[in-house]
Short mmCIF file of C-alpha atoms in Angstrom, two decimals:
data_model
loop_
_atom_site.label_atom_id
_atom_site.label_comp_id
_atom_site.label_asym_id
_atom_site.label_seq_id
_atom_site.Cartn_x
_atom_site.Cartn_y
_atom_site.Cartn_z
CA MET A 1 7.08 -10.47 18.86
CA LYS A 2 7.04 -13.54 21.08
CA GLN A 3 9.04 -16.73 21.59
CA THR A 4 8.13 -19.71 19.38
CA LYS A 5 8.81 -23.39 19.98
CA THR A 6 8.01 -25.27 16.76
CA TRP A 7 8.53 -24.78 13.02
CA ARG A 8 4.76 -24.32 12.63
CA GLU A 9 4.70 -21.55 15.22
CA LYS A 10 7.65 -19.89 13.54
CA LEU A 11 5.99 -20.05 10.14
CA ARG A 12 2.78 -18.61 11.56
CA LEU A 13 4.58 -15.73 13.28
CA LEU A 14 6.77 -15.04 10.25
CA MET A 15 3.65 -14.87 8.05
CA TYR A 16 1.99 -12.58 10.61
CA ILE A 17 4.91 -10.18 10.25
CA LEU A 18 5.51 -10.78 6.54
CA VAL A 19 2.04 -10.40 5.01
CA PRO A 20 1.48 -6.80 6.18
CA ILE A 21 5.03 -5.90 5.10
CA LEU A 22 4.35 -7.41 1.68
CA ILE A 23 1.08 -5.50 1.31
CA THR A 24 2.90 -2.34 2.40
CA GLN A 25 5.67 -2.87 -0.16
CA LEU A 26 3.12 -3.63 -2.86
CA GLY A 27 1.34 -0.41 -1.97
CA LEU A 28 4.59 1.57 -2.19
CA TYR A 29 5.38 -0.20 -5.43
CA GLY A 30 1.89 0.64 -6.61
CA MET A 31 2.67 4.34 -6.27
CA ASN A 32 5.73 3.97 -8.48
CA PHE A 33 3.80 1.66 -10.81
CA PHE A 34 1.03 4.20 -11.33
CA ASP A 35 3.59 6.99 -11.71
CA THR A 36 5.18 5.01 -14.53
CA THR A 37 2.09 3.67 -16.27
CA MET A 38 0.10 6.90 -16.06
CA SER A 39 3.11 8.90 -17.28
CA GLY A 40 3.49 6.40 -20.13
CA GLN A 41 -0.10 7.03 -21.18
CA ALA A 42 0.75 10.75 -21.34
CA GLY A 43 3.49 10.04 -23.91
CA ALA A 44 6.84 8.33 -24.55
CA ASP A 45 8.75 11.50 -23.55
CA ASP A 46 6.88 11.61 -20.23
CA LEU A 47 7.65 7.95 -19.54
CA ALA A 48 11.31 8.43 -20.43
CA GLY A 49 11.54 11.60 -18.31
CA VAL A 50 10.04 9.90 -15.26
CA ALA A 51 12.35 6.92 -15.91
CA ILE A 52 15.45 9.14 -15.84
CA GLY A 53 14.21 11.07 -12.80
CA SER A 54 13.41 7.86 -10.92
CA SER A 55 16.79 6.40 -11.84
CA ILE A 56 18.50 9.39 -10.24
CA TRP A 57 16.28 9.56 -7.15
CA LEU A 58 15.64 5.93 -6.20
CA PRO A 59 19.28 4.90 -5.54
CA ILE A 60 19.78 8.02 -3.43
CA PHE A 61 16.54 7.50 -1.54
CA THR A 62 16.95 3.76 -0.93
CA GLY A 63 20.59 4.15 0.04
CA LEU A 64 19.94 6.92 2.56
CA VAL A 65 16.82 5.21 3.90
CA GLY A 66 19.03 2.17 4.39
CA ILE A 67 20.95 4.19 6.98
CA LEU A 68 17.74 4.77 8.92
CA MET A 69 16.83 1.08 8.58
CA ALA A 70 19.55 0.41 11.14
CA LEU A 71 16.95 1.50 13.68
CA THR A 72 14.91 -1.71 13.12
CA PRO A 73 17.53 -4.27 14.31
CA ILE A 74 18.63 -1.87 17.08
CA LEU A 75 15.07 -1.62 18.44
CA ALA A 76 14.33 -5.31 17.79
CA GLN A 77 17.32 -6.38 19.87
CA GLU A 78 16.48 -3.84 22.62
CA ILE A 79 12.92 -5.14 22.78
CA GLY A 80 14.12 -8.76 22.66
CA ALA A 81 16.42 -8.00 25.60
CA GLU A 82 13.52 -6.18 27.36
CA LYS A 83 15.34 -2.82 27.40
CA TYR A 84 12.13 -0.86 26.81
CA ASP A 85 13.38 2.40 28.31
CA ASN A 86 15.89 2.80 25.47
CA VAL A 87 13.28 2.78 22.69
CA ALA A 88 12.15 6.44 22.78
CA PHE A 89 15.74 7.68 22.92
CA SER A 90 16.75 5.59 19.90
CA VAL A 91 13.75 6.75 17.85
CA ILE A 92 14.39 10.45 18.57
CA GLN A 93 18.06 10.13 17.64
CA ALA A 94 17.02 8.54 14.34
CA ILE A 95 14.66 11.46 13.72
CA TYR A 96 17.53 13.91 14.27
CA LEU A 97 19.63 11.92 11.82
CA SER A 98 16.83 11.94 9.24
CA LEU A 99 16.63 15.75 9.42
CA ALA A 100 20.37 15.98 8.73
CA ILE A 101 20.03 13.61 5.78
CA VAL A 102 17.19 15.68 4.28
CA ALA A 103 19.28 18.86 4.54
CA VAL A 104 22.17 17.20 2.70
CA ILE A 105 19.87 15.95 -0.08
CA ILE A 106 18.30 19.37 -0.69
CA ILE A 107 21.63 21.22 -0.73
CA ALA A 108 23.24 18.63 -3.01
CA GLY A 109 20.28 18.73 -5.38
CA VAL A 110 20.55 22.47 -5.85
CA PHE A 111 24.13 22.18 -7.09
CA VAL A 112 24.21 18.77 -8.80
CA LEU A 113 20.90 18.21 -10.61
CA ASN A 114 21.39 20.49 -13.64
CA PRO A 115 25.00 19.43 -14.38
CA LEU A 116 24.03 15.75 -14.06
CA LEU A 117 21.14 16.02 -16.52
CA ASN A 118 23.20 18.12 -18.93
CA VAL A 119 25.89 15.45 -19.36
CA MET A 120 23.28 12.87 -20.37
CA SER A 121 22.32 12.31 -24.00
CA LEU A 122 18.68 13.32 -23.64
CA THR A 123 16.27 15.31 -25.74
CA ASP A 124 15.36 18.73 -24.34
CA GLU A 125 11.83 17.57 -23.58
CA VAL A 126 12.91 14.44 -21.66
CA ARG A 127 15.51 16.48 -19.72
CA HIS A 128 12.87 19.09 -18.80
CA ILE A 129 10.41 16.44 -17.58
CA ALA A 130 13.08 14.61 -15.53
CA LYS A 131 14.24 17.83 -13.85
CA HIS A 132 10.80 19.10 -12.88
CA TYR A 133 9.63 15.64 -11.82
CA LEU A 134 12.47 15.64 -9.28
CA ILE A 135 11.71 19.22 -8.19
CA GLY A 136 8.10 18.22 -7.51
CA LEU A 137 9.28 15.16 -5.61
CA SER A 138 11.64 17.27 -3.46
CA PHE A 139 8.73 18.87 -1.60
CA GLY A 140 7.96 15.48 -0.04
CA ILE A 141 11.46 14.42 1.00
CA LEU A 142 11.14 15.68 4.61
CA PRO A 143 7.93 13.79 5.50
CA LEU A 144 9.15 10.71 3.65
CA PHE A 145 12.28 10.35 5.78
CA LEU A 146 10.48 11.17 9.02
CA TYR A 147 7.87 8.54 8.16
CA THR A 148 10.64 6.02 7.53
CA VAL A 149 11.85 6.41 11.13
CA LEU A 150 8.34 5.93 12.52
CA ARG A 151 7.83 2.91 10.29
CA CYS A 152 11.00 1.30 11.69
CA PHE A 153 9.54 1.82 15.17
CA PHE A 154 6.25 0.14 14.19
CA ASP A 155 7.97 -2.78 12.51
CA SER A 156 10.46 -3.41 15.33
CA LEU A 157 7.50 -4.13 17.61
CA GLY A 158 6.20 -6.67 15.11
CA GLN A 159 3.22 -4.36 14.44
CA THR A 160 3.68 -4.37 10.69
CA ARG A 161 -0.06 -4.07 10.06
CA VAL A 162 0.09 -0.38 10.97
CA THR A 163 2.32 0.52 8.02
CA MET A 164 0.14 -1.69 5.84
CA VAL A 165 -2.99 0.27 6.72
CA ILE A 166 -1.23 3.62 6.25
CA THR A 167 0.06 2.60 2.83
CA LEU A 168 -3.34 1.29 1.69
CA LEU A 169 -4.91 4.60 2.72
CA ALA A 170 -2.24 6.52 0.81
CA LEU A 171 -2.44 4.60 -2.48
CA PRO A 172 -5.79 6.00 -3.69
CA ILE A 173 -4.63 9.49 -2.77
CA ASN A 174 -1.52 9.03 -4.91
CA ILE A 175 -3.59 7.72 -7.85
CA PHE A 176 -6.09 10.58 -7.56
CA PHE A 177 -3.44 13.31 -7.59
CA ASN A 178 -1.57 11.54 -10.40
CA TYR A 179 -4.78 11.59 -12.40
CA ILE A 180 -5.55 15.26 -11.95
CA LEU A 181 -1.96 16.53 -12.22
CA ILE A 182 -0.65 14.34 -15.04
CA PHE A 183 -3.73 14.73 -17.26
CA GLY A 184 -4.98 18.12 -16.05
CA TYR A 185 -8.46 17.46 -14.64
CA PHE A 186 -10.64 19.50 -12.24
CA GLY A 187 -9.07 22.76 -13.31
CA PHE A 188 -5.46 21.72 -12.70
CA PRO A 189 -2.85 22.22 -15.45
CA ARG A 190 -1.79 19.21 -17.52
CA LEU A 191 1.73 18.55 -16.20
CA GLY A 192 2.38 15.16 -17.80
CA GLY A 193 5.11 13.14 -16.09
CA ILE A 194 6.06 16.16 -13.97
CA GLY A 195 2.72 15.87 -12.17
CA ALA A 196 3.71 12.44 -10.82
CA GLY A 197 6.45 14.09 -8.73
CA TYR A 198 4.06 16.55 -7.09
CA ALA A 199 1.47 13.81 -6.52
CA SER A 200 4.07 11.72 -4.69
CA SER A 201 5.00 14.67 -2.44
CA ILE A 202 1.39 15.20 -1.42
CA THR A 203 1.11 11.50 -0.62
CA TYR A 204 4.28 11.56 1.54
CA TRP A 205 2.88 14.35 3.71
CA PHE A 206 -0.30 12.33 4.18
CA ILE A 207 1.43 9.14 5.33
CA PHE A 208 3.66 11.05 7.74
CA GLY A 209 0.66 12.77 9.31
CA ILE A 210 -1.15 9.47 9.86
CA ALA A 211 1.98 7.80 11.30
CA LEU A 212 2.55 10.70 13.70
CA PHE A 213 -1.03 10.42 14.95
CA VAL A 214 -0.59 6.66 15.54
CA VAL A 215 2.64 7.13 17.53
CA ILE A 216 1.05 9.72 19.81
CA LYS A 217 -2.47 8.36 20.24
CA VAL A 218 -2.62 4.60 19.53
CA ARG A 219 -1.49 1.77 21.81
CA PRO A 220 0.98 0.09 22.19
CA PHE A 221 3.01 2.83 20.49
CA SER A 222 1.76 5.66 22.71
CA GLU A 223 2.95 3.72 25.78
CA TYR A 224 6.56 4.33 24.73
CA LEU A 225 6.01 8.12 25.06
CA ILE A 226 8.28 8.83 22.10
CA PHE A 227 7.80 12.60 22.13
CA LYS A 228 7.23 13.18 25.85
CA THR A 229 10.90 13.66 26.78
CA PHE A 230 13.29 16.00 25.01
CA PHE A 231 16.52 14.19 24.22
CA ARG A 232 19.66 16.04 23.25
CA PHE A 233 21.70 15.01 20.27
CA SER A 234 23.82 12.00 21.24
CA PHE A 235 27.07 11.38 19.40
CA SER A 236 27.25 7.81 20.67
CA ALA A 237 23.71 7.04 19.44
CA TRP A 238 24.45 8.54 16.03
CA LYS A 239 27.68 6.56 15.94
CA GLU A 240 25.79 3.30 16.51
CA LEU A 241 23.19 4.20 13.87
CA LEU A 242 25.83 5.19 11.34
CA LEU A 243 28.18 2.26 11.99
CA LEU A 244 25.29 -0.10 11.36
CA GLY A 245 23.33 2.05 8.92
CA LEU A 246 26.03 3.25 6.53
CA PRO A 247 26.98 -0.28 5.38
CA ILE A 248 23.26 -1.11 5.02
CA GLY A 249 22.71 2.09 3.06
CA PHE A 250 25.72 1.56 0.82
CA THR A 251 24.74 -2.07 0.20
CA ILE A 252 21.26 -1.02 -0.89
CA PHE A 253 22.71 1.89 -2.87
CA PHE A 254 25.12 -0.30 -4.80
CA GLU A 255 22.34 -2.75 -5.63
CA THR A 256 19.78 -0.14 -6.70
CA SER A 257 22.26 2.24 -8.31
CA ILE A 258 23.45 -0.40 -10.76
CA PHE A 259 19.91 -0.47 -12.14
CA ALA A 260 19.98 3.32 -12.30
CA ALA A 261 23.40 3.26 -13.95
CA VAL A 262 22.12 0.85 -16.56
CA THR A 263 19.13 3.11 -17.24
CA LEU A 264 21.42 6.11 -17.61
CA LEU A 265 23.71 4.15 -19.93
CA MET A 266 20.62 3.25 -21.93
CA SER A 267 20.40 6.94 -22.88
CA GLN A 268 22.71 6.07 -25.81
CA PHE A 269 19.74 4.22 -27.32
CA ASN A 270 16.48 5.72 -28.56
CA THR A 271 13.53 6.88 -26.46
CA GLU A 272 11.54 3.69 -27.18
CA THR A 273 14.34 1.53 -25.76
CA ILE A 274 14.63 3.69 -22.61
CA ALA A 275 10.87 3.55 -22.10
CA ALA A 276 10.73 -0.25 -22.61
CA HIS A 277 13.67 -0.86 -20.29
CA GLN A 278 12.05 1.25 -17.55
CA ALA A 279 8.71 -0.54 -17.98
CA ALA A 280 10.38 -3.95 -17.67
CA ILE A 281 12.37 -2.86 -14.60
CA ASN A 282 9.20 -1.48 -13.08
CA PHE A 283 7.31 -4.76 -13.43
CA ALA A 284 10.28 -6.85 -12.33
CA SER A 285 10.28 -4.68 -9.20
CA LEU A 286 6.82 -6.02 -8.43
CA LEU A 287 8.23 -9.54 -8.21
CA TYR A 288 11.06 -8.21 -6.05
CA MET A 289 8.53 -7.17 -3.40
CA ILE A 290 8.31 -10.75 -2.08
CA PRO A 291 12.03 -11.27 -1.28
CA MET A 292 12.31 -7.67 -0.06
CA SER A 293 9.38 -8.16 2.32
CA ILE A 294 10.85 -11.43 3.55
CA ALA A 295 14.14 -9.61 4.19
CA PHE A 296 12.39 -6.99 6.34
CA ALA A 297 10.53 -9.71 8.26
CA LEU A 298 13.74 -11.68 8.83
CA THR A 299 15.54 -8.60 10.18
CA ILE A 300 12.79 -8.24 12.80
CA ALA A 301 12.50 -11.95 13.68
CA VAL A 302 16.23 -12.73 13.65
CA GLY A 303 17.08 -9.53 15.53
CA TYR A 304 14.51 -10.35 18.22
CA GLU A 305 15.83 -13.90 18.69
CA VAL A 306 19.48 -12.79 18.69
CA GLY A 307 18.65 -10.15 21.32
CA ALA A 308 17.06 -12.89 23.44
CA LYS A 309 20.11 -15.14 22.74
CA ARG A 310 18.02 -17.87 21.10
CA LEU A 311 20.43 -18.52 18.24
CA GLN A 312 18.89 -21.76 17.02
CA ASP A 313 15.56 -20.00 16.61
CA ALA A 314 17.27 -17.17 14.70
CA LYS A 315 18.87 -19.74 12.36
CA GLN A 316 15.54 -21.49 11.76
CA TYR A 317 13.83 -18.21 10.89
CA SER A 318 16.63 -17.44 8.41
CA TYR A 319 16.28 -20.62 6.40
CA LEU A 320 12.50 -20.61 6.62
CA GLY A 321 12.39 -17.19 4.97
CA ILE A 322 15.04 -18.00 2.33
CA GLY A 323 13.30 -21.23 1.33
CA PHE A 324 9.97 -19.48 0.92
CA ALA A 325 11.56 -16.77 -1.26
CA VAL A 326 13.24 -19.27 -3.59
CA LEU A 327 10.02 -21.26 -3.96
CA PHE A 328 8.12 -18.14 -4.88
CA SER A 329 10.74 -17.08 -7.43
CA ILE A 330 10.27 -20.32 -9.35
CA VAL A 331 6.50 -19.81 -9.52
CA ALA A 332 6.93 -16.12 -10.43
CA SER A 333 9.29 -16.99 -13.28
CA LEU A 334 6.68 -19.22 -14.87
CA ILE A 335 3.99 -16.57 -14.48
CA LEU A 336 6.19 -13.84 -15.95
CA TYR A 337 7.09 -15.99 -18.98
CA VAL A 338 3.45 -16.74 -19.77
CA THR A 339 2.05 -13.23 -19.16
CA ARG A 340 4.81 -11.02 -20.61
CA GLY A 341 2.56 -9.95 -23.51
CA PRO A 342 -0.35 -8.66 -21.41
CA VAL A 343 2.13 -7.13 -18.95
CA ALA A 344 3.72 -5.07 -21.74
CA GLU A 345 0.30 -3.68 -22.66
CA LEU A 346 -0.04 -2.18 -19.19
CA TYR A 347 2.78 0.23 -19.95
CA SER A 348 2.36 1.37 -23.52
CA ASN A 349 0.28 1.18 -26.67
CA ASP A 350 3.24 1.83 -28.96
CA PRO A 351 3.92 -1.41 -30.95
CA ILE A 352 7.71 -0.90 -30.94
CA VAL A 353 7.79 -0.31 -27.17
CA LEU A 354 5.51 -3.32 -26.59
CA LEU A 355 7.88 -5.67 -28.41
CA LEU A 356 10.93 -4.33 -26.59
CA ILE A 357 9.26 -4.69 -23.18
CA GLN A 358 8.52 -8.37 -23.85
CA HIS A 359 12.16 -9.02 -24.74
CA PHE A 360 13.43 -7.27 -21.61
CA LEU A 361 11.02 -9.26 -19.42
CA LEU A 362 12.62 -12.52 -20.56
CA TYR A 363 15.90 -11.37 -19.02
CA ALA A 364 14.06 -10.21 -15.89
CA ILE A 365 13.11 -13.83 -15.20
CA PHE A 366 16.72 -14.79 -14.57
CA PHE A 367 17.84 -11.96 -12.32
CA GLN A 368 14.76 -12.14 -10.09
CA ILE A 369 15.69 -15.74 -9.21
CA SER A 370 19.07 -14.54 -7.89
CA ASP A 371 17.32 -11.69 -6.09
CA ALA A 372 15.06 -14.18 -4.33
CA LEU A 373 18.14 -15.76 -2.74
CA ALA A 374 20.32 -12.71 -2.07
CA THR A 375 17.74 -10.31 -0.61
CA PRO A 376 16.38 -12.46 2.27
CA ILE A 377 19.94 -13.38 3.25
CA GLN A 378 20.74 -9.66 3.56
CA GLY A 379 17.71 -9.27 5.84
CA ALA A 380 18.84 -12.15 8.06
CA LEU A 381 22.38 -10.76 8.28
CA ARG A 382 21.02 -7.37 9.37
CA GLY A 383 19.21 -9.15 12.19
CA TYR A 384 22.64 -10.32 13.34
CA LYS A 385 23.91 -6.72 12.86
CA ASP A 386 26.37 -8.08 10.29
CA VAL A 387 26.57 -5.42 7.60
CA ASN A 388 30.18 -4.60 6.70
CA ILE A 389 31.16 -7.74 4.77
CA PRO A 390 27.81 -7.84 2.89
CA PHE A 391 28.50 -4.24 1.85
CA VAL A 392 31.85 -5.25 0.31
CA MET A 393 30.22 -8.24 -1.38
CA ALA A 394 27.56 -6.01 -2.93
CA LEU A 395 30.16 -3.50 -4.13
CA VAL A 396 32.29 -6.15 -5.82
CA SER A 397 29.37 -8.12 -7.26
CA PHE A 398 27.45 -5.23 -8.76
CA TRP A 399 30.08 -2.69 -9.74
CA ILE A 400 33.27 -4.67 -10.33
CA ILE A 401 31.66 -7.76 -11.87
CA GLY A 402 28.13 -6.89 -12.97
CA LEU A 403 28.38 -3.45 -14.57
CA PRO A 404 31.59 -4.09 -16.59
CA THR A 405 30.09 -7.35 -17.83
CA GLY A 406 26.98 -5.49 -18.92
CA TYR A 407 28.93 -2.72 -20.63
CA ILE A 408 31.07 -5.17 -22.59
CA THR A 409 28.14 -7.32 -23.72
CA ALA A 410 26.03 -4.26 -24.61
CA ASN A 411 28.70 -2.48 -26.64
CA PHE A 412 30.82 -5.29 -28.09
CA THR A 413 28.28 -8.04 -28.83
CA PRO A 414 25.07 -8.17 -30.92
CA LEU A 415 22.97 -8.13 -27.71
CA GLY A 416 22.91 -4.33 -27.65
CA PRO A 417 20.77 -2.98 -24.77
CA TYR A 418 19.99 -6.51 -23.58
CA GLY A 419 23.68 -6.90 -22.75
CA TYR A 420 23.24 -4.65 -19.74
CA TRP A 421 20.69 -7.12 -18.39
CA VAL A 422 23.24 -9.91 -18.77
CA GLY A 423 25.48 -7.83 -16.49
CA LEU A 424 22.65 -7.42 -13.96
CA ILE A 425 22.06 -11.17 -13.90
CA THR A 426 25.77 -11.90 -13.46
CA GLY A 427 26.20 -9.42 -10.60
CA LEU A 428 23.12 -10.63 -8.71
CA ALA A 429 24.14 -14.29 -9.04
CA CYS A 430 27.64 -13.59 -7.67
CA CYS A 431 26.19 -11.60 -4.78
CA ALA A 432 23.71 -14.35 -3.87
CA ILE A 433 26.44 -17.01 -3.68
CA ALA A 434 28.74 -14.81 -1.60
CA LEU A 435 25.99 -13.79 0.85
CA LEU A 436 24.91 -17.39 1.43
CA TYR A 437 28.47 -18.27 2.40
CA ARG A 438 28.60 -15.23 4.71
CA LEU A 439 25.37 -16.20 6.48
CA ILE A 440 26.74 -19.67 7.27
CA VAL A 441 29.94 -18.12 8.67
CA VAL A 442 28.07 -15.60 10.84
CA GLN A 443 25.72 -18.21 12.30
CA ARG A 444 28.66 -20.41 13.29
CA LYS A 445 30.51 -17.42 14.78
CA PHE A 446 27.54 -16.45 16.97
CA VAL A 447 27.28 -20.00 18.31
CA VAL A 448 30.98 -20.01 19.23
CA ASP A 449 30.82 -16.53 20.84
CA THR A 450 27.79 -17.53 22.92
CA LYS A 451 29.55 -20.63 24.25
CA LEU A 452 32.53 -18.50 25.26
#
């Protein structure tokens, strides 16, 4: 990161940070995309089982990773304030926290997974696939969370290309192991959708190993000597991480879990509807990669400028990123409308599922526009370390407004399963409006506090 003077310089630096993040997110999305599409080619039960398993895991994963994401604005502000000696300490404390989180996940999974799946209206085959998909995935939880900490370290330095390269190296490995484990090639058993979970775990160990090598051996990361000094557990450091990270984690959890809740509620419909819904959500997630990547870039850029007390620059970065996201969403909506037929064919060859996917994608157009506004604003607010009010806004928008609206329209109107998507659109729109107002308030508050 470096200081910029003009809008052009800001745009160039933001793109320098953003493009590798986007490629990284597309690579991570690609893993989930190939899990879904390759499982779908194995059968409708496999696609539905992976859909249910993903709907349980992804909100938990993204929510808990959100806690660790607090490390990025902490490090960005330390680096912006030239407090370089604090970096290694902060990274190690985040690693300790990630180990504790992994332990909680594993213990909770042992006791909760079976009862949770048993209360859902699933066929025995779909339930079996969902359970063992998650068991396979559990072997990669430890490296995944450790890698997340190291990625926050890379990104806080503005060196987002490192995570891009690691992800691009990992994608073919994930596809290869999906291929041999899902379909049973090269002497491996044919596991169907279950194989996608084990393939992901292998991939997570790979990306952690590469990231660890980079931290120890490659400049400028090796200059911070992350693992040279043994640091004891620090309650105050954990307190800072948790005070900032828990609201971030809960905000992400409430946003992602509403999609999971909708998928679980979809279990009242047939397997074809569940499969089509998951396919549409999966593709809509591809479009979400742009605003999500912009949010990550804004957290780094805004955090750096706030740490250096250049508040006007932080404000300019915020609106530059938001404007770009909204512009993209308009273009993406047109593309999605025109290509929804070919997109559906990527996920299934079942004519009923194909038709349902196309209908769901029409609704996806509307909620991705709201996402394009809300998500970058969240990233900018994290750069200001403002996380508590956005957490409340997400909770109210998604769970008090969005989900009840979806339930009512799905069960008491002719819309049926599409009614849940009406709820998603409503919740996202309310959240976007509330967050925009919050960003304006926070920017004014920082200006006043600085003058005082």
